[in-house]
Coordinates of C-alpha atoms (C1' of nucleotides) in Angstrom, one line a residue:
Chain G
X14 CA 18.9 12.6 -11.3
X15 CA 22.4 13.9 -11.3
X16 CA 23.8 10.5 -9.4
X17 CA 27.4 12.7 -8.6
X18 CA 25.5 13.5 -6.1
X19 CA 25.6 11.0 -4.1
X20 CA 27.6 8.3 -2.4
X21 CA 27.4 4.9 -3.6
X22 CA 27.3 2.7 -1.0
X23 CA 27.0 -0.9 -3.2
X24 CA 25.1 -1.6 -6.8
X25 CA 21.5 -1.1 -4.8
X26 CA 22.5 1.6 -1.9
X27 CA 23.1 5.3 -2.7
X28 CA 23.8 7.6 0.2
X29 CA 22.7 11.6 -0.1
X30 CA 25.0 12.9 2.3
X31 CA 23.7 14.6 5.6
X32 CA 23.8 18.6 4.7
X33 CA 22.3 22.0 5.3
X34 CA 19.0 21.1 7.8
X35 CA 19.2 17.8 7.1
X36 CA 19.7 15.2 10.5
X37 CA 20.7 12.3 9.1
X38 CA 21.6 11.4 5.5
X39 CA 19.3 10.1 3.0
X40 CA 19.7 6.4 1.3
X41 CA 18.2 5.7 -2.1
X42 CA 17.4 2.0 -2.5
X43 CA 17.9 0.8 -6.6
X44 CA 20.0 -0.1 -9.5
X45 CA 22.1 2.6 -11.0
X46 CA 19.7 3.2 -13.9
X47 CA 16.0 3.3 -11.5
X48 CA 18.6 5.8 -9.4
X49 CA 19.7 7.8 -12.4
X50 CA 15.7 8.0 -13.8
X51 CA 14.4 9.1 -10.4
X52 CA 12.9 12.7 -10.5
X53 CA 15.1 15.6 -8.6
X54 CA 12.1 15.9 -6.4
X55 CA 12.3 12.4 -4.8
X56 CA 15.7 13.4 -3.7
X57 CA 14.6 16.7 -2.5
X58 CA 11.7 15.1 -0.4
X59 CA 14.1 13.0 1.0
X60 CA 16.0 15.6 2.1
X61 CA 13.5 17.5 3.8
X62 CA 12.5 14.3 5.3
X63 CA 15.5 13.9 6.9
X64 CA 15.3 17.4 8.8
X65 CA 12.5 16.6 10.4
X66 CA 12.7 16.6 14.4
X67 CA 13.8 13.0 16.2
X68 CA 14.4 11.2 12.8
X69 CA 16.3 7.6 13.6
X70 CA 19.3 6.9 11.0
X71 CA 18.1 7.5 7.7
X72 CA 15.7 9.4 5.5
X73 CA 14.6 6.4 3.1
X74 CA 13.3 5.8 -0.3
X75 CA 12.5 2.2 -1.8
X76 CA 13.5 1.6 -5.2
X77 CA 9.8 2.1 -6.4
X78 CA 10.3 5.9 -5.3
X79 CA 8.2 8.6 -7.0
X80 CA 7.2 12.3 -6.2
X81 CA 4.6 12.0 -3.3
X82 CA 3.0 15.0 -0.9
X83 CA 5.4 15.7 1.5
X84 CA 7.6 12.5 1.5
X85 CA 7.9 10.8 -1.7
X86 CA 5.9 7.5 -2.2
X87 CA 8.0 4.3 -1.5
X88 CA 9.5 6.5 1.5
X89 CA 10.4 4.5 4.9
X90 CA 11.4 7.1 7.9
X91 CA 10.9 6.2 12.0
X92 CA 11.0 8.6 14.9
X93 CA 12.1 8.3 18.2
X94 CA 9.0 9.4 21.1
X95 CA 11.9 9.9 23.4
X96 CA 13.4 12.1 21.1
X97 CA 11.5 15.0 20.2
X98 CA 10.1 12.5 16.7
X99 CA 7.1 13.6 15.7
X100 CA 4.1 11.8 13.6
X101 CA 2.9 12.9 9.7
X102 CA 0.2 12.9 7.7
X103 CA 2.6 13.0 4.7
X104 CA 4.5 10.6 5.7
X105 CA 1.7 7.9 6.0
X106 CA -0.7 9.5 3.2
X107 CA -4.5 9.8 2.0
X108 CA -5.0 6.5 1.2
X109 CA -4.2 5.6 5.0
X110 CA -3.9 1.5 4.6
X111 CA -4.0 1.4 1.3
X112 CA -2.5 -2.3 0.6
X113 CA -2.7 -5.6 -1.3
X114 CA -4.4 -9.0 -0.2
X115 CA -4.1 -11.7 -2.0
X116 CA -6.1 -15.1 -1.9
X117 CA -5.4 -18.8 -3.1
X118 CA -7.7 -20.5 -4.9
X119 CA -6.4 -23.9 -5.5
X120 CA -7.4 -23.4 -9.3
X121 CA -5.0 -24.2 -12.4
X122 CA -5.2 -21.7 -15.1
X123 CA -6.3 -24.1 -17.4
X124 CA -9.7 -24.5 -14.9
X125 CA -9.9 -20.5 -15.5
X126 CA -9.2 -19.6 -18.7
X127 CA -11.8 -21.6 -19.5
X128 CA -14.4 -19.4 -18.8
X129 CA -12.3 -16.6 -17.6
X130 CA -14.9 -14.0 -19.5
X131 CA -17.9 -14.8 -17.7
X132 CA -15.6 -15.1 -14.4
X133 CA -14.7 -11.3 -15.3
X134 CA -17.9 -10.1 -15.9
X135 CA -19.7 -11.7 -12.4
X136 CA -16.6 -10.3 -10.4
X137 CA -17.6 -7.0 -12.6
X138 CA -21.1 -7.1 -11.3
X139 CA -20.4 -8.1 -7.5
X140 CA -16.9 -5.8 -6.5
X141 CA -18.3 -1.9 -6.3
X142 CA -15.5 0.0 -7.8
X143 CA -15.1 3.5 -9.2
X144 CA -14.9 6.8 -7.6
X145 CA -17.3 7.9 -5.1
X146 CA -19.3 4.5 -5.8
X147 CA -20.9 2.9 -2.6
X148 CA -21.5 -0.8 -2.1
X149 CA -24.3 -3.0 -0.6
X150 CA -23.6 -1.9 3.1
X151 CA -25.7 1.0 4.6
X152 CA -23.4 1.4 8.2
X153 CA -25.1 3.4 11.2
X154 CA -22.7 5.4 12.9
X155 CA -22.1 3.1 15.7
X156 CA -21.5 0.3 13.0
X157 CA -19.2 2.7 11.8
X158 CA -17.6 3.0 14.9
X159 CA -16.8 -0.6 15.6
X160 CA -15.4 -1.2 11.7
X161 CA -12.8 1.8 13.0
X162 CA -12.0 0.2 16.2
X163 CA -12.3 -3.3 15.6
X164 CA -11.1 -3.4 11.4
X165 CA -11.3 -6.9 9.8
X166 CA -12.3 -8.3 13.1
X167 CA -15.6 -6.5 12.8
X168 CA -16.1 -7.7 9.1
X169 CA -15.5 -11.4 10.4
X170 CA -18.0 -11.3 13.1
X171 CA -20.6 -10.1 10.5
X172 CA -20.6 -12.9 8.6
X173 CA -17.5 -11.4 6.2
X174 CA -15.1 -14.7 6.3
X175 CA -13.2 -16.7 8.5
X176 CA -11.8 -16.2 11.7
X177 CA -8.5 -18.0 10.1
X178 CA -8.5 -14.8 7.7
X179 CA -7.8 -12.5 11.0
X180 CA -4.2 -14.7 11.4
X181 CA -3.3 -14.1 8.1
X182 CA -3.5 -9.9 8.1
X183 CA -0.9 -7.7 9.4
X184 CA -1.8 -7.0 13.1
X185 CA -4.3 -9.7 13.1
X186 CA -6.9 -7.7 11.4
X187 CA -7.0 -4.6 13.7
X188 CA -4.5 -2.2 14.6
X189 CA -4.7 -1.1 18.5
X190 CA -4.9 2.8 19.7
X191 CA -7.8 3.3 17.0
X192 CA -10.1 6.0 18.5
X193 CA -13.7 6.7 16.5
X194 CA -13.5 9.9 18.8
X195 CA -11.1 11.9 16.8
X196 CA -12.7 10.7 13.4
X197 CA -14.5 13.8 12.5
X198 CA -18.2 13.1 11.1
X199 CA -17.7 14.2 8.0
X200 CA -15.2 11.2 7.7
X201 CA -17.4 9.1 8.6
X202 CA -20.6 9.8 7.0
X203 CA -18.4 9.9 3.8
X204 CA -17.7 6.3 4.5
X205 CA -20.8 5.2 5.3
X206 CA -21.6 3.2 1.7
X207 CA -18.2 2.8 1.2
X208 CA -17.3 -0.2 3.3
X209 CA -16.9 -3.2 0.3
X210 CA -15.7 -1.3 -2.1
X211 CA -12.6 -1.2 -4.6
X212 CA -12.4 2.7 -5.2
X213 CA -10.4 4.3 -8.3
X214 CA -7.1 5.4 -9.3
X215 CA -4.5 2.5 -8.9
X216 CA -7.1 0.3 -7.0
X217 CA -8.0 -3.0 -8.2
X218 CA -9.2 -6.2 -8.3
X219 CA -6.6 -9.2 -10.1
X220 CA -6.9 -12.6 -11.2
X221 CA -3.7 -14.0 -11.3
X222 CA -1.6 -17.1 -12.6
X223 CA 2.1 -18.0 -10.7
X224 CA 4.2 -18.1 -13.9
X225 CA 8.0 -18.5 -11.9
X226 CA 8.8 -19.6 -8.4
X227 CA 12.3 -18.1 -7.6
X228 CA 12.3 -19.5 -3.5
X229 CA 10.8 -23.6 -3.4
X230 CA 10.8 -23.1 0.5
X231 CA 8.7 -20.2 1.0
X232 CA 6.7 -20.9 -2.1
X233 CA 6.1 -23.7 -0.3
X234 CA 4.9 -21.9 2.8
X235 CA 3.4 -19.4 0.9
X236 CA 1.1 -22.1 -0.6
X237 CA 2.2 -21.0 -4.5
X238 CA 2.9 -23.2 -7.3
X239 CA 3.7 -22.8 -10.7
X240 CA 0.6 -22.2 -12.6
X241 CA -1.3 -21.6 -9.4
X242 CA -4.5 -19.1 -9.5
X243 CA -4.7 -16.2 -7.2
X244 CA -6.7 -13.4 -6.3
X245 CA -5.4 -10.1 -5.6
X246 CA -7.0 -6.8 -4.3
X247 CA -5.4 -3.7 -4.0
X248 CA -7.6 -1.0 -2.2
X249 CA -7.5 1.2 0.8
X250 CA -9.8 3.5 3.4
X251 CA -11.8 5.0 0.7
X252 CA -13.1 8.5 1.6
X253 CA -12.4 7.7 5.1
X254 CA -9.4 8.1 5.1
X255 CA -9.3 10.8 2.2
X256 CA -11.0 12.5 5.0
X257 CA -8.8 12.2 8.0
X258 CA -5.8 13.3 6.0
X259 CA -7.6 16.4 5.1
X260 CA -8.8 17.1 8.2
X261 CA -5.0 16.3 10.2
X262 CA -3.9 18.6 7.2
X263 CA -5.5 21.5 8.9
X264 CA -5.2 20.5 12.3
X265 CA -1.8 19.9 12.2
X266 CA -0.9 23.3 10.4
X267 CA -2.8 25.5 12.9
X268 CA -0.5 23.6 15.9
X269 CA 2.6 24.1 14.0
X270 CA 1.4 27.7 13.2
X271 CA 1.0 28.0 17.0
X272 CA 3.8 26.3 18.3
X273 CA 5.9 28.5 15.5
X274 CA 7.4 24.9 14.5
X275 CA 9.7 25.3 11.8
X276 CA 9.0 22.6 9.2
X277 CA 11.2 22.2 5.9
X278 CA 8.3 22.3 3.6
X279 CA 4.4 23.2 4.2
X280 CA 3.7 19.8 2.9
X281 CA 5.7 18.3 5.6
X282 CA 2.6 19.4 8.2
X283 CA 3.5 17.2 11.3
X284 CA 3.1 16.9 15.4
X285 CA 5.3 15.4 18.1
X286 CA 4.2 12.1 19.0
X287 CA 3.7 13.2 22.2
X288 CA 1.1 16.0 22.0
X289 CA -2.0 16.4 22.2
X290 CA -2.2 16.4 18.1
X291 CA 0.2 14.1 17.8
X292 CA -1.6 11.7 19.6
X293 CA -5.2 11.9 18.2
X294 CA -3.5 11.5 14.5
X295 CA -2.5 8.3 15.3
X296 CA -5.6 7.2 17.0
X297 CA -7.5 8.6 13.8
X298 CA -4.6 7.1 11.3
X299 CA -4.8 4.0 13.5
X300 CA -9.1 4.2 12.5
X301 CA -8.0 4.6 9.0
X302 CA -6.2 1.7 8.9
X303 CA -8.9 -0.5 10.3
X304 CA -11.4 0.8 8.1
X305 CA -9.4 -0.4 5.0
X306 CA -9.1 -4.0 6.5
X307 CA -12.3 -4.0 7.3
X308 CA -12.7 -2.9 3.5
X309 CA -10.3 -5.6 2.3
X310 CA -11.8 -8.3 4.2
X311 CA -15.4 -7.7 3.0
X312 CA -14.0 -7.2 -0.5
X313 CA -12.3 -10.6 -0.2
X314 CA -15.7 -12.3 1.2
X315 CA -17.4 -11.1 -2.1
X316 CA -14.5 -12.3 -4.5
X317 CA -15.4 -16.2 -3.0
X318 CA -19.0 -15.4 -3.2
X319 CA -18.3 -15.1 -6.9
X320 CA -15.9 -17.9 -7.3
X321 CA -18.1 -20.2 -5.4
X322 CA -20.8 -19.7 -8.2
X323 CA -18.6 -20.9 -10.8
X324 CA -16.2 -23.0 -9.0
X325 CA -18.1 -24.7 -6.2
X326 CA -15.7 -26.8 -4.9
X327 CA -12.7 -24.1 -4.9
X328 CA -11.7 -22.7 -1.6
X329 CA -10.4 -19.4 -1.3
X330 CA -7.4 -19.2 1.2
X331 CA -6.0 -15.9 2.7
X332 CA -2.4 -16.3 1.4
X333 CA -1.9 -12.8 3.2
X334 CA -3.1 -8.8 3.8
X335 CA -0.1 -5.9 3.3
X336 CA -0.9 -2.5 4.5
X337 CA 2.0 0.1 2.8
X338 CA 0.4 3.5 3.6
X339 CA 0.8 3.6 7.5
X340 CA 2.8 4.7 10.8
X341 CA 3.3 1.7 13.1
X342 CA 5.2 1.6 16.2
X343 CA 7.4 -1.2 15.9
X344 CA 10.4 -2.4 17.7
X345 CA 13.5 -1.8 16.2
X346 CA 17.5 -2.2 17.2
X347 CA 19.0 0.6 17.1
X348 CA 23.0 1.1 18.2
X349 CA 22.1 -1.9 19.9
X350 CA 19.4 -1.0 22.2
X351 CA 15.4 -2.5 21.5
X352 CA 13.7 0.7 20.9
X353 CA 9.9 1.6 20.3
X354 CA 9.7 3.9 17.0
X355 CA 7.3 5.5 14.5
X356 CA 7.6 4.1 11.6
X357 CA 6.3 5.8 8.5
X358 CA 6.1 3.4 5.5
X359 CA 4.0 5.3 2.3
X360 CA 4.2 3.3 -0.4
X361 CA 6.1 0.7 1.0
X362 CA 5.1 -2.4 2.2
X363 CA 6.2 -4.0 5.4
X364 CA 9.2 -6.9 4.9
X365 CA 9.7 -8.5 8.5
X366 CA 12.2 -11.0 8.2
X367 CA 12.0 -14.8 9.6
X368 CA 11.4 -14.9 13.3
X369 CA 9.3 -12.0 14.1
X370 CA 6.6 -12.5 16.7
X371 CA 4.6 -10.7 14.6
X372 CA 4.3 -13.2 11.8
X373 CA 2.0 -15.9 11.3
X374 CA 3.6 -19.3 12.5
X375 CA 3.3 -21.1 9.0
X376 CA 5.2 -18.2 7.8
X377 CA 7.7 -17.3 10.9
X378 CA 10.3 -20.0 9.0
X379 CA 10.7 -17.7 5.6
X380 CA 9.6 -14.6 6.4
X381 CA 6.5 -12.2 5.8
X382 CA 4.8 -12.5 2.3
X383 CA 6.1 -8.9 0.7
X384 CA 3.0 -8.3 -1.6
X385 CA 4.0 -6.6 -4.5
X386 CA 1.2 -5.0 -7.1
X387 CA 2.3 -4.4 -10.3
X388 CA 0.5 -3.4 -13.4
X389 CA -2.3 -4.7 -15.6
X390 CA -0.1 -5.4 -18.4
X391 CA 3.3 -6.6 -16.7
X392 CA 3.7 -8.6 -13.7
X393 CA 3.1 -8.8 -9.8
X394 CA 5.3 -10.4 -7.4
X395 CA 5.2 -12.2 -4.0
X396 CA 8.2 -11.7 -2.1
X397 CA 9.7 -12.6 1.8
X398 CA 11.1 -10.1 4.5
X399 CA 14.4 -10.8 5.2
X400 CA 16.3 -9.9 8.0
X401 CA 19.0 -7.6 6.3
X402 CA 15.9 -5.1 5.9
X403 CA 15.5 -4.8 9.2
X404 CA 19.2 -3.9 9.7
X405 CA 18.8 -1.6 6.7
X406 CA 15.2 -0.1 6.2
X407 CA 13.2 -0.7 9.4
X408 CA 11.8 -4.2 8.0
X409 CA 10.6 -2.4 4.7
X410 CA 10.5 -3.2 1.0
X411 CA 8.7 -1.4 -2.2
X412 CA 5.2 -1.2 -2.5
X413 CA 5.1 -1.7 -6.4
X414 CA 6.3 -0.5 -9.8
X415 CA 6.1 2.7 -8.8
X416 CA 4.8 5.8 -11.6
X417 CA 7.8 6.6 -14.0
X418 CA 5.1 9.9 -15.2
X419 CA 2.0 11.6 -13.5
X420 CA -1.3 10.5 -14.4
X421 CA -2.0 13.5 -17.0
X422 CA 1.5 12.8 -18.7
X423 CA -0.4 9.3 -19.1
X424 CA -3.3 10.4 -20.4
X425 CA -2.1 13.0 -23.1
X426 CA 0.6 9.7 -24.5
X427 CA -2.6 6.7 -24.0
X428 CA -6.1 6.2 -24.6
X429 CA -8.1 4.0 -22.0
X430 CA -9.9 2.0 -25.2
X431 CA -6.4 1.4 -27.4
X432 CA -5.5 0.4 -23.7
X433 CA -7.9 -2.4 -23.2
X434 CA -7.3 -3.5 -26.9
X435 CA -3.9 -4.1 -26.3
X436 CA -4.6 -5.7 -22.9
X437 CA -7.5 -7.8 -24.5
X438 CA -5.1 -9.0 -27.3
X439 CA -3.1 -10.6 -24.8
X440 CA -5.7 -12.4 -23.1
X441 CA -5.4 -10.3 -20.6
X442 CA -9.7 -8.9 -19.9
X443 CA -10.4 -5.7 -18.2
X444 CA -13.2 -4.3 -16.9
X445 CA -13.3 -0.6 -16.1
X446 CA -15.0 1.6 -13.9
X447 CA -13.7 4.5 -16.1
X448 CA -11.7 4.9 -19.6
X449 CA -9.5 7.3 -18.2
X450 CA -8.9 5.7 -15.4
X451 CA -7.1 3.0 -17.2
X452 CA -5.1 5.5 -20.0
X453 CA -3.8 6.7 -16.2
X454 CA -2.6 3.3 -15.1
X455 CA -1.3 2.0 -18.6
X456 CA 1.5 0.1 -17.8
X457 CA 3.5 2.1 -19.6
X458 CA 3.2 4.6 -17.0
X459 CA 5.1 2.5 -14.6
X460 CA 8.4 1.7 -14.1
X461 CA 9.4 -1.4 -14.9
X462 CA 8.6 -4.0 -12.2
X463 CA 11.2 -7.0 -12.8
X464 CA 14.1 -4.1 -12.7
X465 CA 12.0 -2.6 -9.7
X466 CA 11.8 -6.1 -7.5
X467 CA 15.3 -7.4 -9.2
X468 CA 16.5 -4.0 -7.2
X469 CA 14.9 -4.7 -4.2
X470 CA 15.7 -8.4 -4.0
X471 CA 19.7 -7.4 -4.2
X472 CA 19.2 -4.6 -2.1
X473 CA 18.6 -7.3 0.6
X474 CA 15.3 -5.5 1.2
X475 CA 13.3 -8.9 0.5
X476 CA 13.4 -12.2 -1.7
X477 CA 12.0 -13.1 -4.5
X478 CA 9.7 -15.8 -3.9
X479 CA 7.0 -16.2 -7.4
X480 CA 6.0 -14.0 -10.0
X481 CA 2.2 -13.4 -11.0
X482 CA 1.1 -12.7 -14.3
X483 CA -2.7 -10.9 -14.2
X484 CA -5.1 -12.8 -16.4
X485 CA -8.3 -10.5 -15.5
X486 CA -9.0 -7.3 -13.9
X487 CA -11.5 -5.3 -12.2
X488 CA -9.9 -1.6 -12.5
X489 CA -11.3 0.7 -10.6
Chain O
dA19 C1' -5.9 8.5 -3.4
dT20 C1' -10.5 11.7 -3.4
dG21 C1' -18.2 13.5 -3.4
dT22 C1' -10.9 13.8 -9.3
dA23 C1' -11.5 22.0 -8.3
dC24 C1' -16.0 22.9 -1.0

DNA sequence: ATGTAC
């Protein structure tokens, strides 16, 4: 992207200045050079982001940014209820919830290595994964029902866990406002097998070893050590929420159409907040997201099942559970008054800083755990919230590496088997639900994750805290 | 992301 376009603000801030339809101006989270590699569109989506009606401050974009449906993913924007803002389906996406949990195991590496292949292969045989794939539950549609209203709360009280897990997930395990009523059947049949399940695409299932600690103090909160094993999942609302997005596609469009709502781009489909449409997307979104922590929760009781079989004296802890495909309503200053806003975060995960009510109290000290999933090949990270991101980005941070191509620019440069030789070679075992599914998420497709969180820790947006280096994965 | 183009 031509950067004389925009305004630098400091090494990690670019401004797009407000113009044409736009209501406020764009910012652009990232070094110079993940600024000057991003693709035209992001700033374009950006743009049109930023006319859309009751937008607060700033059209955002994390430093993970890529090309997205209607707002790029790693955008951040919030709306004002009292001010006309209105709610997306764009601006949260279809993988509603999508997000990262990741587990302690109290394991060294050495204890895993050791028989890391048959660890692989019995997490291979008990996590579902792949498209379309189904797991061990069979839900009625009043099960259903109370996954969508109650999220990981339900998958607790069925045997799925802890009750300590529900502490350690954002909203304690259920967002509030869900409504099963405005979840159209379809959605839900869909999603009937699909509860425990890792799904495809960029889902998956890592075992992980701490290879840096960056922060001793919320390390030390966060329960990480050097050389520590984790586990981390990263999966969403499966065909549920595929689902709902298609479904407030439509309804969405035909309430524009008849309200003659100008929109800056078709993909931009959206509602007031307070409508009738606006209203039942976020109780539907809101079922979305409790489906996927439902998912995440059950998906984390079968990842212990597993471990217990080998390691039967390791206990797996909930280090913490990241949504970053969601609209929240959150309370944010804004010119100095407390306001209640929308906040859109897709592809971008929550960063609240140290204090919020809404964190755990082991954590409230250092700030929220910032989950970040990289790639297979490269690196995750675990950061902390910090309270300049609040100022700055609503409490927000990036979500990942973030695609530097598209998943059939990946393909035609890698194949999935020279991909898991490589991998393999560097001790690093995959199992895969599909070969192509793997030439699409070759790390090599991704930007690159240390200049990625390096941009996001000097953008103030959150801290580093450890870096994870994958050791096994379940792709999906 | 997705019963990967109902």
């Amino acid at each position: 992207m031509d950067t004389s376009l925009l305004r630098r603000i400091n090494a990690y801030c670019w401004e797009v200045p407000q113009q044409g339809a736009m209501r406020v101006p764009g910012r652009l989270f990232g070094s110079g050079a993940l600024i000057r590699d991003l693709d035209d569109m992001v700033l374009e989506q950006v743009s049109q982001v930023a006319a859309l009606p009751g937008i607060v401050r700033a059209s955002l974009a994390m430093p993970d940014a890529h090309w997205g449906y209607g707002f790029p993913i790693g955008g951040v924007a919030a709306f004002d209820p009292d001010r006309g803002g209105i709610i997306s389906v764009g601006g949260v996406g279809y993988d509603i919830s999508c997000g990262v949990r990741t587990l302690r195991t109290g394991l060294s590496k050495e204890d895993v290595l050791s028989v890391l292949p048959e660890l692989v292969d019995l997490l291979a045989t008990v996590i579902p994964a792949g498209v379309g794939r189904g797991g061990q539950l069979r839900l009625s549609g009043s099960e259903l029902d109370d996954v969508l209203r109650l999220g990981a709360r339900w998958a607790v009280a069925q045997g799925y866990g802890e009750s300590r897990d529900l502490e350690y997930i954002e909203d304690g395990g259920c967002l509030s406002g869900a409504n099963p009523e405005v979840v159209s059947e379809t959605a839900k049949k869909r999603q009937q097998d699909q509860v425990g399940t890792l799904g495809s695409g960029n889902h998956y299932l890592e075992v992980q070893y701490v290879d840096a600690i960056y922060d001793q103090a919320a390390a030390f909160a966060f329960g990480l050590k050097e050389g520590g094993v984790v586990v981390s999942l990263h999966c969403g609302s499966r065909a549920l929420g595929h689902q709902i997005g298609t479904d407030y596609i439509q309804i969405l469009g035909r309430a524009a159409q008849k309200r003659s709502l100008h929109l800056p781009s078709r993909d931009l489909v959206c509602a007031p907040i307070d409508s009738k449409e606006g209203r039942d997307y976020y109780q539907a979104m809101a079922c979305g997201v409790n489906c996927a922590l439902a998912n995440r929760q059950v998906l984390g009781h079968l990842v212990r099942q597993a471990f217990a079989e080998m390691f039967p004296l390791a206990r797996l802890e909930l280090l913490y559970d990241v949504s970053h495909n969601t609209c929240k309503v959150e309370d944010h200053d804004v010119d100095g008054l407390r306001k209640s806003l929308y906040v859109h975060r897709k592809g971008a995960t929550r960063s609240f800083g140290p204090g919020r009510q809404e964190l755990p109290a082991a954590y409230r000290g250092v700030g929220q755990p910032v989950l970040i999933g990289g790639t297979m090949g490269t690196a995750s990270y675990i950061l902390a919230g910090t309270v300049e991101s609040e100022a700055m980005a609503w409490g927000s941070a990036c979500h990942g590496a973030g695609r530097a191509m598209s998943r059939k620019q990946a393909t035609k440069r890698w194949k999935g088997k020279s991909v898991l030789h490589e991998l393999e070679h560097r001790g690093i075992l995959v199992r895969a639900a599909s070969q192509r599914g793997v030439a699409e998420e070759a790390p090599g497709a991704y930007k690159d994750v240390d200049e990625v969180v390096e941009s996001t820790h000097h953008a103030g947006l959150a801290r580093k805290v450890g870096r994870l280096r994958p050791l096994a994965c379940i792709k999906g």
